[in-house]
């Protein structure tokens, strides 16, 4: 149900419309649930101050203050910006997919209870390709 003035902007585009604004790699990952090669991502090891936005619709997804080094080869965050990310269990029940709440773009998977020394003990394992970083001094 829509509520006036809410921040839950919904972005709906066809595959053709997404293809027009995304790179082939962004389209493969965001819209077709692909995965980038581990340790290949632009944001794997960056810890600058700022916000990570959705590469598809630019919705803010993660703050740099929640990013940590998980050693897994992809950017890792211990929590998303509240309401920005949807969690859906995969059909095989093993993993939980995370998607942008605004456009449905595939981000990666979330793993919980692994013992990381973070406030949530959750690891949002996110493809760099799904993100666009905005430095704090540019926001
Ligand atoms: Zn999005």
Short mmCIF file of C-alpha atoms and ligand atoms in Angstrom, two decimals:
data_model
loop_
_atom_site.label_atom_id
_atom_site.label_comp_id
_atom_site.label_asym_id
_atom_site.label_seq_id
_atom_site.Cartn_x
_atom_site.Cartn_y
_atom_site.Cartn_z
CA UNK A 1 0.00 0.00 0.00
CA UNK A 2 1.39 3.38 -0.99
CA UNK A 3 1.71 6.08 1.64
CA UNK A 4 2.16 9.74 0.82
CA UNK A 5 5.56 11.16 1.52
CA UNK A 6 7.19 7.80 2.15
CA UNK A 7 10.80 7.29 1.16
CA UNK A 8 10.16 3.88 -0.40
CA UNK A 9 10.61 4.92 -4.00
CA UNK A 10 9.97 2.01 -6.32
CA UNK A 11 11.90 1.78 -9.56
CA UNK A 12 10.43 -0.49 -12.23
CA UNK A 13 12.15 -0.92 -15.58
CA UNK A 14 12.09 -3.53 -18.33
CA UNK A 15 15.23 -5.50 -19.20
CA UNK A 16 15.65 -3.29 -22.28
CA UNK A 17 15.46 -0.13 -20.20
CA UNK A 18 18.02 -1.51 -17.72
CA UNK A 19 20.33 -2.55 -20.55
CA UNK A 20 20.32 1.01 -21.80
CA UNK A 21 21.66 2.46 -18.53
CA UNK A 22 23.80 -0.36 -17.11
CA UNK A 23 27.09 -1.81 -18.31
CA UNK A 24 26.89 -5.44 -19.50
CA UNK A 25 28.55 -6.55 -16.24
CA UNK A 26 26.16 -4.48 -14.12
CA UNK A 27 23.21 -5.91 -16.03
CA UNK A 28 24.47 -9.47 -15.58
CA UNK A 29 24.85 -9.07 -11.82
CA UNK A 30 22.08 -6.64 -10.82
CA UNK A 31 19.34 -7.95 -13.08
CA UNK A 32 20.40 -11.58 -13.68
CA UNK A 33 21.79 -12.35 -10.21
CA UNK A 34 25.35 -12.93 -11.38
CA UNK A 35 28.46 -12.78 -9.20
CA UNK A 36 31.72 -10.95 -9.85
CA UNK A 37 35.02 -12.81 -9.44
CA UNK A 38 36.29 -12.73 -5.84
CA UNK A 39 38.94 -10.09 -5.11
CA UNK A 40 38.17 -8.41 -8.43
CA UNK A 41 35.80 -5.74 -7.20
CA UNK A 42 36.52 -2.04 -7.15
CA UNK A 43 35.32 -1.69 -3.54
CA UNK A 44 36.68 -4.91 -2.05
CA UNK A 45 39.34 -3.17 0.02
CA UNK A 46 38.26 0.44 0.26
CA UNK A 47 37.33 2.03 3.57
CA UNK A 48 36.84 5.69 2.71
CA UNK A 49 34.08 7.70 4.40
CA UNK A 50 30.86 7.85 2.47
CA UNK A 51 27.78 6.03 1.28
CA UNK A 52 27.39 3.10 -1.10
CA UNK A 53 24.47 3.62 -3.45
CA UNK A 54 22.70 1.13 -5.69
CA UNK A 55 24.44 1.11 -9.09
CA UNK A 56 21.05 0.65 -10.73
CA UNK A 57 18.80 3.26 -9.12
CA UNK A 58 21.17 5.21 -6.84
CA UNK A 59 19.23 4.47 -3.64
CA UNK A 60 21.57 4.66 -0.59
CA UNK A 61 22.24 1.09 0.60
CA UNK A 62 25.23 1.00 2.98
CA UNK A 63 27.24 3.45 5.05
CA UNK A 64 31.03 3.13 4.98
CA UNK A 65 30.96 2.88 8.79
CA UNK A 66 29.34 -0.58 8.50
CA UNK A 67 31.96 -1.94 6.08
CA UNK A 68 34.50 -4.42 7.41
CA UNK A 69 37.22 -6.71 6.10
CA UNK A 70 35.72 -10.20 6.01
CA UNK A 71 38.50 -11.65 3.88
CA UNK A 72 35.89 -13.25 1.61
CA UNK A 73 36.90 -11.39 -1.55
CA UNK A 74 33.86 -9.16 -1.83
CA UNK A 75 32.86 -5.96 -0.03
CA UNK A 76 31.29 -6.86 3.33
CA UNK A 77 28.96 -4.83 5.52
CA UNK A 78 27.50 -5.78 8.89
CA UNK A 79 24.21 -3.98 8.23
CA UNK A 80 22.37 -2.07 5.53
CA UNK A 81 20.71 1.30 5.81
CA UNK A 82 17.33 0.55 7.46
CA UNK A 83 14.66 -0.29 4.90
CA UNK A 84 17.05 -0.11 1.94
CA UNK A 85 17.60 -3.83 1.50
CA UNK A 86 15.29 -6.83 1.15
CA UNK A 87 16.32 -10.31 2.25
CA UNK A 88 14.91 -13.37 0.46
CA UNK A 89 15.84 -16.97 1.11
CA UNK A 90 17.09 -18.80 -1.99
CA UNK A 91 14.90 -21.60 -3.36
CA UNK A 92 17.33 -24.21 -2.01
CA UNK A 93 16.99 -22.70 1.48
CA UNK A 94 20.75 -22.40 1.96
CA UNK A 95 21.49 -18.78 1.31
CA UNK A 96 19.66 -15.50 1.78
CA UNK A 97 19.73 -13.18 -1.21
CA UNK A 98 19.90 -9.42 -0.66
CA UNK A 99 18.34 -7.02 -3.14
CA UNK A 100 17.85 -3.27 -3.40
CA UNK A 101 14.42 -2.54 -1.90
CA UNK A 102 13.84 0.23 -4.43
CA UNK A 103 14.64 -1.45 -7.76
CA UNK A 104 15.00 -5.14 -6.88
CA UNK A 105 18.61 -5.19 -8.11
CA UNK A 106 20.67 -8.19 -6.94
CA UNK A 107 23.39 -7.18 -4.46
CA UNK A 108 24.70 -10.48 -3.13
CA UNK A 109 23.92 -12.64 -0.09
CA UNK A 110 23.76 -12.16 3.67
CA UNK A 111 25.27 -14.66 6.11
CA UNK A 112 24.59 -14.57 9.85
CA UNK A 113 26.16 -16.00 12.95
CA UNK A 114 29.63 -16.56 11.51
CA UNK A 115 31.38 -15.08 14.54
CA UNK A 116 32.67 -11.84 13.04
CA UNK A 117 33.37 -9.26 15.80
CA UNK A 118 30.81 -6.77 14.48
CA UNK A 119 27.69 -5.35 16.17
CA UNK A 120 25.32 -7.62 14.22
CA UNK A 121 27.43 -10.69 13.39
CA UNK A 122 25.90 -10.50 9.93
CA UNK A 123 27.92 -10.34 6.73
CA UNK A 124 26.37 -8.68 3.73
CA UNK A 125 28.54 -10.06 0.93
CA UNK A 126 27.98 -7.58 -1.90
CA UNK A 127 29.23 -7.33 -5.49
CA UNK A 128 31.20 -4.12 -6.08
CA UNK A 129 29.49 -3.92 -9.45
CA UNK A 130 26.12 -3.52 -7.69
CA UNK A 131 27.39 -0.47 -5.79
CA UNK A 132 28.35 3.10 -6.55
CA UNK A 133 30.37 4.85 -3.85
CA UNK A 134 29.76 8.48 -2.96
CA UNK A 135 32.56 9.95 -0.81
CA UNK A 136 31.36 11.82 2.28
CA UNK A 137 32.81 15.11 1.06
CA UNK A 138 30.79 14.81 -2.17
CA UNK A 139 27.45 14.00 -0.57
ZN1 LIG B 1 18.39 -0.09 -6.67
#
